[in-house]
Amino acid sequence: MIAKQYLLLGIIMLALGGLLAMLIRWQLGYPEEPLPIIGLSDEYIETGEASGAIDKMWDDWFENETENWFTSNIPGGVIGPEFYNALFTMHATIMIFFAIMPILIGCFGNFLIPLMIGTKDMAFPFLNMLSFWVAFIASIVMLSGFFVPGGHAAAGWTGYPPLSASADFTGVEWGQNLWIIGLLLIGISSMMGAINYITTIINMRTVGMTFFRLPLTVWSLFIVAILLLLAVPVLASALAMLLFDNMFGTSFFSAAGGGDPILWQHLFWFFGHPEVYVLILPGMGIASDLLSVFARKPIFGYKAMVYAMISIAGLGFIVWGHHMFQSGMNPGIGTTFMFSTMVIAVPSAIKTFNWFGTLKGANIKFTVPMMNTLAFVSMFVIGGLSGIFMASTPVDIFIHDTYFIVAHIHYVIFGGSIFALFAAVYYWFPKMFGRGMNMTLGKIHFWMTFIFFNATFFPMHILGVGGHMRRIYNPMQYEFLQDMQWINEFITVSAIMLGFSQILFFFNFFYSMYWGKAAEDNPWQANTLEWFAPTPPPHGNFPVQPIVYGGPYEYSLPDKEEDWLSQAAER
């Protein structure tokens, strides 16, 4: 139940974060033009005469000098600069902390860990429930910032002081405080979940489920839980200090009061870089499982995959400085961070080549989950390769804070995490709800998402190399960017089509929950223990506790008639 609650919360926030992204793209593609449908018409702008209901509404508000949320943030349907700053701040915040994490970690962690290790529940059910409701309250607190005087936080998702520490720079007061409190609450929720995951995996594995018989999805969630437990307290401490600066006049991050704004960058990125792996490692685990299932082959190099994930997580804690090459750090220290960052390419390459090794010579089943998994691998490779550019100090100086960075993070986070998220939803939906999703709609959704995703984000590399800065309100104010405006328009149209493509997914998801075709216990003929449980799993998961006799990836064994062998089947 908690898993489903996390899934619904994450999907609602995913839709909201996507809507904010479309507003951002409208402003960049068509700067300071009224939004379609809710903005003023061209006729009204040219003649001043209201021709429709929307024009009359705005006309009345202007004439009566009405002050409401719309006239404050989008007067006439035009996105104002202050609201634009809040949009890009909240788009990233919502997507990272309130959409991807609740779905990939909150939902699939709660659903899959007990089932895949063969136990009846999490170690601390009450803590589990508390973790979700704290996350829910955090969401309410975070969204309430849109409706307070001064608007929502506008310092970017990284919250750099002095923008985040003084309302003099952004005009935002309570919006910034609510952003801090919301993140503190979601951080507490994450730590409660992490304690539960670690304890459950270590202590409650069923008979025969050794660590090296765990599916790689469980391994990835286990490593992510450790990352969260070590990294989130650092962010929480920094947030508390920032809240004190804002509300009680301390000067932790104010140079005028003896503090140091660079301290925030160190603390934030000590959390922030491992956070990237918090978002991508569950996708890596899910992709590994699904590639093996639909290639009908054992995963290539199982133990190497485990050690690679552990290495990626460990190295993630010593590379935070590569986000700060521009902060004036000692070149010697910068070089150290540069080399340590490049070392991460080694375990990442091990995983990638092992995925290719799994696919080599395989009889691949191109199901919807598999297509999304292949998209995950492809987009992760592109995002990973562009990351090597940023690890290099001389290159990073040129592309820092440009759209090249925006392209990179979206290839890693959207291309990685979101395609893995879609793969996981299509794959485990039958087990979770007892009904299957419509696969024809799923294929249309996949192809539209894949095409419009690349049409949206790949051209951003070109903008970035051309010097297009990120987080600017109106590109047309810069003469050297005006020749590239057609690319912005192309990206905006693609992004809006990408957003509309997700309507298919949302419709398919909610329709199938009630009217989808009844699912079998093991529709994919997979080996792992969740498919051994009844569909959907009852309270306690298993009628009889399963015993594990083999690994999770024993497909196409030469001495077996069927090409799969459940972990719970006696050998």
Coordinates of C-alpha atoms in Angstrom, one line a residue:
M1 CA 0.0 0.0 0.0
I2 CA 2.8 2.4 0.9
A3 CA 4.4 1.6 -2.5
K4 CA 1.2 2.5 -4.3
Q5 CA 0.9 5.8 -2.3
Y6 CA 4.5 6.7 -3.2
L7 CA 3.7 5.9 -6.9
L8 CA 0.6 8.1 -7.0
L9 CA 2.4 10.9 -5.2
G10 CA 5.3 10.7 -7.6
I11 CA 3.2 10.6 -10.7
I12 CA 1.2 13.6 -9.7
M13 CA 4.4 15.5 -9.0
L14 CA 5.9 14.3 -12.3
A15 CA 3.0 15.8 -14.2
L16 CA 3.3 19.0 -12.3
G17 CA 7.1 19.2 -12.9
G18 CA 6.5 18.6 -16.6
L19 CA 3.9 21.4 -16.7
L20 CA 6.4 23.8 -15.2
A21 CA 9.0 22.7 -17.8
M22 CA 6.6 23.5 -20.7
L23 CA 6.0 27.0 -19.2
I24 CA 9.8 27.5 -19.1
R25 CA 10.2 26.4 -22.7
W26 CA 7.3 28.7 -23.9
Q27 CA 9.2 31.7 -22.4
L28 CA 12.5 30.7 -24.0
G29 CA 10.9 29.8 -27.4
Y30 CA 8.5 32.8 -27.6
P31 CA 9.9 35.3 -25.1
E32 CA 7.4 37.6 -23.5
E33 CA 4.5 36.4 -25.7
P34 CA 1.2 35.5 -24.0
L35 CA 0.6 31.9 -23.2
P36 CA -1.8 30.0 -25.5
I37 CA -5.4 29.6 -24.3
I38 CA -5.0 31.5 -21.0
G39 CA -3.2 34.6 -22.4
L40 CA -4.4 37.7 -24.3
S41 CA -5.1 37.2 -28.0
D42 CA -3.1 38.9 -30.7
E43 CA -6.2 40.9 -31.6
Y44 CA -6.4 42.4 -28.1
I45 CA -2.7 43.2 -28.1
E46 CA -3.0 45.0 -31.5
T47 CA -6.3 46.8 -31.1
G48 CA -7.0 46.8 -27.4
E49 CA -10.5 45.3 -28.0
A50 CA -11.5 42.2 -26.1
S51 CA -12.9 39.5 -28.5
G52 CA -13.3 36.5 -26.3
A53 CA -14.0 35.4 -22.8
I54 CA -10.3 35.3 -21.9
D55 CA -9.6 38.7 -23.3
K56 CA -12.6 40.1 -21.3
M57 CA -11.4 38.5 -18.1
W58 CA -8.0 40.1 -18.4
D59 CA -9.5 43.4 -19.5
D60 CA -11.7 43.4 -16.4
W61 CA -8.8 42.6 -14.1
F62 CA -6.6 45.4 -15.7
E63 CA -9.5 47.9 -15.5
N64 CA -10.3 47.2 -11.9
E65 CA -6.6 46.8 -11.0
T66 CA -7.4 43.4 -9.5
E67 CA -4.6 41.7 -7.7
N68 CA -4.6 37.9 -7.8
W69 CA -2.2 35.0 -8.5
F70 CA -2.5 35.4 -12.3
T71 CA -2.1 39.2 -12.5
S72 CA 0.9 38.9 -10.1
N73 CA 2.8 36.1 -11.9
I74 CA 1.5 36.1 -15.6
P75 CA 0.0 39.5 -16.3
G76 CA -1.9 39.2 -19.6
G77 CA -0.7 35.6 -19.8
V78 CA 3.0 36.7 -20.1
I79 CA 5.4 34.9 -17.8
G80 CA 7.1 37.6 -15.7
P81 CA 10.9 37.4 -14.8
E82 CA 10.3 36.7 -11.2
F83 CA 7.9 33.9 -11.9
Y84 CA 10.3 32.5 -14.5
N85 CA 13.0 32.3 -11.8
A86 CA 10.5 30.4 -9.6
L87 CA 9.6 28.1 -12.5
F88 CA 13.1 26.8 -13.2
T89 CA 13.9 26.5 -9.5
M90 CA 10.8 24.5 -8.8
H91 CA 10.9 22.4 -11.9
A92 CA 14.2 20.9 -10.9
T93 CA 13.3 20.7 -7.2
I94 CA 10.0 18.9 -7.9
M95 CA 11.4 16.5 -10.5
I96 CA 14.4 15.4 -8.4
F97 CA 13.1 15.3 -4.9
F98 CA 9.3 14.8 -5.3
A99 CA 8.9 12.8 -8.5
I100 CA 11.9 10.6 -9.4
M101 CA 12.9 9.7 -5.8
P102 CA 9.4 8.9 -4.6
I103 CA 8.8 6.6 -7.6
L104 CA 12.1 4.9 -8.1
I105 CA 13.1 4.6 -4.4
G106 CA 9.9 5.1 -2.4
C107 CA 7.6 3.1 -4.6
F108 CA 9.8 0.4 -6.0
G109 CA 11.9 0.1 -2.9
N110 CA 8.9 -0.6 -0.7
F111 CA 7.3 -2.9 -3.3
L112 CA 10.3 -4.9 -4.5
I113 CA 12.6 -5.3 -1.6
P114 CA 10.4 -7.5 0.6
L115 CA 9.2 -9.4 -2.5
M116 CA 12.6 -9.9 -4.1
I117 CA 14.3 -11.0 -0.8
G118 CA 11.3 -13.3 0.1
T119 CA 10.0 -11.7 3.3
K120 CA 6.6 -10.6 4.4
D121 CA 7.2 -6.9 5.0
M122 CA 9.7 -4.2 5.7
A123 CA 11.6 -4.4 9.0
F124 CA 9.9 -1.3 10.5
P125 CA 6.3 -1.0 9.0
F126 CA 5.4 2.0 11.2
L127 CA 8.6 3.8 10.2
N128 CA 7.7 3.0 6.6
M129 CA 4.2 4.6 6.9
L130 CA 5.7 7.6 8.7
S131 CA 8.3 8.0 5.9
F132 CA 5.5 8.4 3.3
W133 CA 3.3 10.8 5.3
V134 CA 6.3 13.0 6.1
A135 CA 7.0 13.0 2.3
F136 CA 3.4 13.9 1.6
I137 CA 3.5 16.8 4.1
A138 CA 6.8 17.9 2.5
S139 CA 5.0 18.0 -0.9
I140 CA 2.2 20.2 0.5
V141 CA 4.7 22.6 2.1
M142 CA 6.8 22.8 -1.1
L143 CA 3.8 23.5 -3.3
S144 CA 2.4 26.1 -0.9
G145 CA 5.3 28.3 -1.8
F146 CA 3.6 29.2 -5.1
F147 CA 0.9 31.0 -3.2
V148 CA 2.8 33.2 -0.6
P149 CA 3.5 36.9 -1.1
G150 CA 6.8 37.3 -3.1
G151 CA 6.3 34.0 -4.9
H152 CA 8.2 30.8 -4.6
A153 CA 12.0 30.2 -4.3
A154 CA 13.9 31.7 -7.2
A155 CA 17.6 30.9 -6.5
G156 CA 17.8 27.7 -8.6
W157 CA 17.5 24.1 -7.3
T158 CA 21.1 24.5 -6.0
G159 CA 20.0 27.3 -3.7
Y160 CA 23.3 29.2 -3.8
P161 CA 23.7 32.1 -1.3
P162 CA 23.5 35.0 -1.4
L163 CA 20.4 34.6 -3.7
S164 CA 18.9 32.1 -1.3
A165 CA 20.0 33.9 1.9
S166 CA 18.7 37.4 1.3
A167 CA 15.4 38.6 -0.1
D168 CA 17.2 41.8 -1.3
F169 CA 18.4 39.9 -4.4
T170 CA 15.2 37.9 -5.4
G171 CA 12.3 39.6 -3.6
V172 CA 11.4 36.2 -2.2
E173 CA 10.9 35.7 1.5
W174 CA 8.6 32.9 2.7
G175 CA 8.8 31.1 -0.6
Q176 CA 12.5 30.5 0.1
N177 CA 11.8 29.4 3.7
L178 CA 9.2 27.0 2.5
W179 CA 11.6 25.6 0.0
I180 CA 14.1 24.9 2.8
I181 CA 11.5 23.4 5.1
G182 CA 10.1 21.3 2.4
L183 CA 13.5 19.9 1.5
L184 CA 14.3 19.3 5.2
L185 CA 11.1 17.3 5.6
I186 CA 11.7 15.2 2.4
G187 CA 15.3 14.6 3.7
I188 CA 14.0 13.3 7.0
S189 CA 11.6 11.0 5.0
S190 CA 14.5 9.7 2.9
M191 CA 16.6 8.9 6.0
M192 CA 13.7 7.0 7.6
G193 CA 13.3 5.0 4.4
A194 CA 17.0 4.4 4.1
I195 CA 17.3 2.9 7.6
N196 CA 14.4 0.6 6.8
Y197 CA 15.8 -0.6 3.5
I198 CA 19.2 -1.3 4.9
T199 CA 17.9 -3.2 8.0
T200 CA 15.4 -5.2 5.9
I201 CA 18.0 -6.3 3.3
I202 CA 20.6 -7.3 5.9
N203 CA 18.3 -9.1 8.4
M204 CA 15.2 -10.4 6.6
R205 CA 16.4 -12.2 3.5
T206 CA 14.7 -15.6 3.2
V207 CA 16.5 -19.0 3.5
G208 CA 19.1 -19.4 0.7
M209 CA 19.0 -15.7 -0.4
T210 CA 22.7 -14.9 0.0
F211 CA 24.0 -11.4 -1.0
F212 CA 25.2 -12.7 -4.3
R213 CA 21.8 -14.2 -5.1
L214 CA 20.1 -10.8 -4.7
P215 CA 18.7 -9.3 -7.9
L216 CA 20.7 -6.2 -9.1
T217 CA 17.6 -4.0 -8.4
V218 CA 17.8 -4.9 -4.7
W219 CA 21.6 -4.3 -4.8
S220 CA 21.1 -0.8 -6.3
L221 CA 18.4 0.1 -3.7
F222 CA 20.7 -1.1 -0.9
I223 CA 23.6 1.0 -2.2
V224 CA 21.3 4.0 -2.7
A225 CA 20.0 3.7 0.9
I226 CA 23.6 3.8 2.2
L227 CA 24.2 6.9 0.0
L228 CA 21.1 8.6 1.3
L229 CA 22.1 7.8 4.9
L230 CA 25.5 9.4 4.5
A231 CA 24.7 12.3 2.2
V232 CA 21.3 13.7 3.3
P233 CA 22.4 14.7 6.8
V234 CA 25.0 17.0 5.2
L235 CA 22.3 18.7 3.1
A236 CA 20.0 18.8 6.1
S237 CA 22.7 20.6 8.2
A238 CA 23.3 23.1 5.4
L239 CA 19.6 23.7 5.0
A240 CA 19.2 24.3 8.7
M241 CA 22.1 26.8 8.6
L242 CA 20.5 28.6 5.6
L243 CA 17.1 28.7 7.4
F244 CA 18.9 30.3 10.4
D245 CA 20.5 32.9 8.1
N246 CA 17.1 33.7 6.6
M247 CA 15.0 33.8 9.7
F248 CA 17.2 34.5 12.7
G249 CA 19.9 36.8 11.2
T250 CA 22.9 34.4 11.5
S251 CA 25.7 34.7 8.9
F252 CA 26.8 31.2 8.1
F253 CA 26.8 32.1 4.4
S254 CA 27.0 35.9 4.4
A255 CA 30.4 37.4 3.8
A256 CA 29.3 40.6 5.4
G257 CA 28.7 38.9 8.7
G258 CA 31.9 36.8 8.6
G259 CA 30.4 33.8 6.9
D260 CA 31.3 32.2 3.5
P261 CA 28.9 31.6 0.6
I262 CA 31.3 29.1 -0.8
L263 CA 30.8 26.9 2.3
W264 CA 27.2 26.3 1.0
Q265 CA 28.6 25.1 -2.4
H266 CA 30.9 22.6 -0.6
L267 CA 28.1 21.3 1.6
F268 CA 25.5 21.2 -1.1
W269 CA 27.6 19.4 -3.7
F270 CA 28.9 16.9 -1.1
F271 CA 25.3 15.9 -1.1
G272 CA 24.5 16.9 -4.6
H273 CA 26.9 14.6 -6.5
P274 CA 26.0 11.4 -4.7
E275 CA 22.4 12.5 -5.3
V276 CA 23.0 12.1 -9.0
Y277 CA 23.8 8.4 -8.3
V278 CA 20.8 8.2 -5.9
L279 CA 18.7 9.0 -9.0
I280 CA 20.5 6.8 -11.6
L281 CA 21.6 3.7 -9.6
P282 CA 18.0 2.3 -9.2
G283 CA 17.7 2.7 -13.0
M284 CA 20.9 0.8 -13.5
G285 CA 19.6 -2.1 -11.3
I286 CA 16.2 -2.1 -13.0
A287 CA 17.8 -2.1 -16.4
S288 CA 20.1 -5.0 -15.5
D289 CA 17.2 -7.1 -14.4
L290 CA 15.0 -6.3 -17.4
L291 CA 17.8 -6.8 -20.0
S292 CA 18.4 -10.3 -18.6
V293 CA 14.6 -11.1 -18.6
F294 CA 14.0 -10.0 -22.2
A295 CA 17.3 -11.2 -23.6
R296 CA 16.5 -14.6 -22.0
K297 CA 20.2 -14.7 -20.9
P298 CA 22.1 -14.5 -17.6
I299 CA 23.3 -11.0 -16.9
F300 CA 26.9 -10.7 -18.1
G301 CA 29.3 -10.3 -15.2
Y302 CA 26.9 -10.2 -12.2
K303 CA 29.6 -9.7 -9.5
A304 CA 31.4 -7.1 -11.7
M305 CA 28.1 -5.2 -11.9
V306 CA 27.7 -5.2 -8.1
Y307 CA 31.3 -4.0 -7.5
A308 CA 30.8 -1.4 -10.3
M309 CA 27.8 0.0 -8.5
I310 CA 29.6 0.1 -5.2
S311 CA 32.6 1.8 -6.8
I312 CA 30.4 4.4 -8.5
A313 CA 28.7 5.2 -5.1
G314 CA 32.1 5.4 -3.3
L315 CA 33.7 7.6 -5.9
G316 CA 30.7 9.8 -5.9
F317 CA 31.7 11.1 -2.5
I318 CA 35.1 12.4 -3.5
V319 CA 34.2 14.4 -6.7
W320 CA 31.9 17.2 -5.5
G321 CA 34.5 19.8 -6.3
H322 CA 34.1 19.4 -10.1
H323 CA 30.9 21.4 -9.8
M324 CA 32.9 24.3 -8.4
F325 CA 35.8 24.7 -10.9
Q326 CA 34.5 28.3 -11.3
S327 CA 34.6 29.2 -7.6
G328 CA 38.3 30.1 -7.6
M329 CA 39.5 26.9 -6.0
N330 CA 43.2 26.1 -6.0
P331 CA 44.2 24.7 -9.4
G332 CA 46.0 21.7 -7.8
I333 CA 42.8 20.7 -5.9
G334 CA 40.8 21.3 -9.1
T335 CA 43.1 18.9 -10.9
T336 CA 42.6 16.3 -8.2
F337 CA 38.8 16.6 -8.6
M338 CA 39.2 16.3 -12.4
F339 CA 41.1 13.0 -12.3
S340 CA 38.9 11.5 -9.6
T341 CA 35.8 12.4 -11.6
M342 CA 37.3 10.8 -14.7
V343 CA 37.9 7.6 -12.8
I344 CA 34.1 7.2 -12.4
A345 CA 34.1 6.4 -16.1
V346 CA 35.7 3.1 -15.4
P347 CA 32.9 1.4 -13.3
S348 CA 30.3 3.1 -15.5
A349 CA 32.0 1.6 -18.6
I350 CA 32.0 -1.8 -16.9
K351 CA 28.3 -1.6 -16.4
T352 CA 27.7 -0.4 -20.0
F353 CA 29.8 -3.1 -21.6
N354 CA 28.2 -5.8 -19.4
W355 CA 24.8 -4.7 -20.7
F356 CA 26.1 -5.0 -24.2
G357 CA 27.5 -8.4 -23.4
T358 CA 24.1 -9.5 -22.1
L359 CA 22.5 -8.4 -25.3
K360 CA 25.1 -10.0 -27.6
G361 CA 23.7 -13.0 -29.5
A362 CA 20.4 -12.8 -27.5
N363 CA 16.9 -13.5 -28.7
I364 CA 15.6 -10.2 -27.6
K365 CA 11.9 -9.7 -26.9
F366 CA 11.0 -6.1 -27.8
T367 CA 8.3 -5.6 -25.2
V368 CA 7.4 -2.1 -23.9
P369 CA 9.5 -2.5 -20.7
M370 CA 12.5 -3.7 -22.9
M371 CA 12.2 -0.8 -25.3
N372 CA 12.3 1.6 -22.4
T373 CA 15.2 -0.3 -21.0
L374 CA 17.2 -0.1 -24.2
A375 CA 16.4 3.7 -24.4
F376 CA 17.7 4.0 -20.8
V377 CA 21.0 2.4 -21.8
S378 CA 21.3 4.5 -25.0
M379 CA 20.5 7.8 -23.4
F380 CA 22.8 7.0 -20.4
V381 CA 25.7 6.4 -22.7
I382 CA 25.1 9.8 -24.4
G383 CA 24.7 11.5 -21.0
G384 CA 27.8 9.8 -19.6
L385 CA 30.0 10.7 -22.6
S386 CA 28.9 14.4 -22.3
G387 CA 29.8 14.2 -18.6
I388 CA 33.4 13.5 -19.4
F389 CA 33.6 17.0 -21.1
M390 CA 32.6 18.6 -17.8
A391 CA 35.0 16.6 -15.7
S392 CA 37.9 18.3 -17.7
T393 CA 38.7 21.6 -16.1
P394 CA 39.7 23.5 -19.3
V395 CA 36.5 22.4 -21.1
D396 CA 34.3 23.0 -18.1
I397 CA 35.4 26.6 -17.9
F398 CA 34.1 27.1 -21.4
I399 CA 30.8 25.3 -21.1
H400 CA 30.0 26.0 -17.4
D401 CA 26.5 27.3 -16.9
T402 CA 25.5 26.9 -20.5
Y403 CA 22.8 24.8 -22.1
F404 CA 25.4 22.0 -22.6
I405 CA 25.0 21.4 -18.9
V406 CA 21.2 21.4 -19.2
A407 CA 21.5 18.8 -22.1
H408 CA 23.9 16.6 -20.1
I409 CA 21.8 16.5 -16.9
H410 CA 18.6 15.8 -18.8
Y411 CA 20.2 12.9 -20.7
V412 CA 21.4 11.4 -17.4
I413 CA 18.3 12.2 -15.3
F414 CA 15.5 12.1 -17.9
G415 CA 17.0 9.8 -20.4
G416 CA 18.3 7.6 -17.5
S417 CA 16.0 7.8 -14.6
I418 CA 12.7 8.5 -16.5
F419 CA 13.1 5.8 -19.1
A420 CA 14.0 3.3 -16.3
L421 CA 11.0 4.6 -14.4
F422 CA 8.7 3.9 -17.4
A423 CA 10.3 0.5 -17.9
A424 CA 9.7 -0.4 -14.3
V425 CA 6.1 0.8 -14.3
Y426 CA 5.2 -1.2 -17.4
Y427 CA 7.1 -4.3 -16.1
W428 CA 5.8 -4.5 -12.5
F429 CA 2.4 -2.9 -13.0
P430 CA 0.7 -6.4 -13.5
K431 CA 2.2 -7.7 -10.2
M432 CA 1.3 -4.5 -8.3
F433 CA -2.3 -4.0 -9.5
G434 CA -3.2 -7.5 -10.8
R435 CA -3.9 -6.0 -14.3
G436 CA -1.8 -5.3 -17.3
M437 CA -1.3 -2.0 -19.1
N438 CA -2.2 -1.6 -22.7
M439 CA 0.9 -2.4 -24.7
T440 CA -0.2 -0.8 -28.0
L441 CA -0.6 2.5 -26.1
G442 CA 2.7 1.7 -24.4
K443 CA 4.6 1.4 -27.7
I444 CA 3.0 4.6 -29.1
H445 CA 3.9 6.4 -25.8
F446 CA 7.5 5.0 -26.0
W447 CA 8.2 6.1 -29.5
M448 CA 6.7 9.6 -29.1
T449 CA 8.7 10.0 -25.8
F450 CA 11.9 8.8 -27.4
I451 CA 11.6 11.0 -30.5
F452 CA 10.5 14.2 -28.8
F453 CA 13.0 13.6 -25.9
N454 CA 15.9 13.6 -28.3
A455 CA 14.4 16.5 -30.4
T456 CA 14.1 18.5 -27.1
F457 CA 17.5 17.9 -25.5
F458 CA 20.0 17.0 -28.1
P459 CA 19.9 20.5 -29.8
M460 CA 20.7 22.0 -26.3
H461 CA 24.3 20.7 -26.8
I462 CA 24.5 23.0 -29.9
L463 CA 23.1 26.0 -27.9
G464 CA 25.6 25.3 -25.1
V465 CA 28.6 25.2 -27.3
G466 CA 27.3 28.4 -28.9
G467 CA 27.5 30.0 -25.5
H468 CA 23.8 30.1 -24.7
M469 CA 23.6 30.7 -20.9
R470 CA 21.2 28.6 -18.8
R471 CA 18.6 30.3 -16.6
I472 CA 18.3 33.5 -18.6
Y473 CA 14.8 35.0 -19.0
N474 CA 14.9 36.3 -22.6
P475 CA 17.5 35.0 -25.1
M476 CA 16.6 37.7 -27.6
Q477 CA 18.1 40.4 -25.2
Y478 CA 21.5 39.1 -26.2
E479 CA 22.6 39.9 -29.8
F480 CA 24.9 36.9 -30.2
L481 CA 22.0 34.5 -29.3
Q482 CA 19.5 35.9 -31.7
D483 CA 20.7 33.8 -34.7
M484 CA 20.1 30.6 -32.6
Q485 CA 16.5 31.5 -31.6
W486 CA 15.1 29.1 -34.2
I487 CA 16.7 26.3 -32.2
N488 CA 15.0 27.5 -29.1
E489 CA 11.7 27.5 -31.0
F490 CA 12.3 24.0 -32.3
I491 CA 13.1 22.8 -28.8
T492 CA 10.0 24.4 -27.4
V493 CA 7.7 22.7 -29.9
S494 CA 9.4 19.4 -29.2
A495 CA 9.2 19.9 -25.5
I496 CA 5.5 20.6 -25.7
M497 CA 4.9 17.5 -27.8
L498 CA 7.0 15.5 -25.3
G499 CA 4.7 16.8 -22.5
F500 CA 1.5 15.9 -24.5
S501 CA 3.0 12.4 -25.2
Q502 CA 2.8 11.7 -21.5
I503 CA -1.0 12.0 -21.6
L504 CA -1.0 8.5 -23.2
F505 CA 1.0 7.2 -20.2
F506 CA -1.2 8.8 -17.6
F507 CA -4.4 7.6 -19.3
N508 CA -3.0 4.0 -19.8
F509 CA -1.9 3.9 -16.1
F510 CA -5.2 5.0 -14.5
Y511 CA -7.4 3.2 -17.0
S512 CA -5.5 -0.1 -16.6
M513 CA -5.7 0.1 -12.8
Y514 CA -9.4 -0.6 -13.1
W515 CA -10.1 -2.0 -16.5
G516 CA -6.8 -3.5 -17.7
K517 CA -6.7 -7.2 -18.6
A518 CA -6.3 -9.5 -15.6
A519 CA -2.7 -10.4 -15.2
E520 CA -1.1 -13.9 -14.7
D521 CA 1.2 -14.5 -11.7
N522 CA 4.3 -14.5 -14.0
P523 CA 3.5 -12.9 -17.3
W524 CA 7.1 -12.3 -18.3
Q525 CA 8.4 -15.7 -17.2
A526 CA 11.0 -14.2 -14.9
N527 CA 13.0 -15.9 -12.2
T528 CA 13.0 -13.5 -9.3
L529 CA 10.8 -14.1 -6.2
E530 CA 8.2 -11.4 -6.7
W531 CA 6.8 -13.4 -9.6
F532 CA 6.5 -16.4 -7.2
A533 CA 4.0 -14.5 -5.1
P534 CA 0.3 -14.3 -5.9
T535 CA -0.9 -11.4 -8.0
P536 CA -1.4 -8.9 -6.6
P537 CA 0.6 -9.8 -3.5
P538 CA -1.6 -10.2 -0.4
H539 CA -0.8 -9.0 3.1
G540 CA 2.3 -10.9 4.1
N541 CA 3.3 -11.3 0.4
F542 CA 3.7 -15.1 0.3
P543 CA 1.3 -17.9 1.5
V544 CA 4.4 -19.9 2.4
Q545 CA 7.9 -18.4 2.9
P546 CA 9.9 -19.2 -0.2
I547 CA 13.3 -20.9 -0.1
V548 CA 15.9 -19.8 -2.6
Y549 CA 17.9 -22.4 -4.5
G550 CA 19.6 -20.4 -7.3
G551 CA 20.5 -17.0 -8.7
P552 CA 18.2 -14.5 -10.3
Y553 CA 19.5 -14.8 -13.8
E554 CA 19.4 -18.5 -14.7
Y555 CA 17.8 -18.2 -18.2
S556 CA 18.2 -20.6 -21.1
L557 CA 19.9 -23.3 -19.2
P558 CA 20.9 -26.1 -21.6
D559 CA 19.5 -28.9 -19.5
K560 CA 16.0 -27.3 -19.0
E561 CA 13.0 -27.4 -21.3
E562 CA 11.8 -23.9 -20.4
D563 CA 14.1 -21.0 -20.8
W564 CA 13.6 -19.7 -17.2
L565 CA 14.0 -21.2 -13.7
S566 CA 12.5 -19.5 -10.6
Q567 CA 14.9 -18.8 -7.8
A568 CA 12.4 -20.8 -5.6
A569 CA 12.5 -23.9 -7.8
E570 CA 14.5 -26.9 -6.5
R571 CA 17.5 -27.8 -8.7

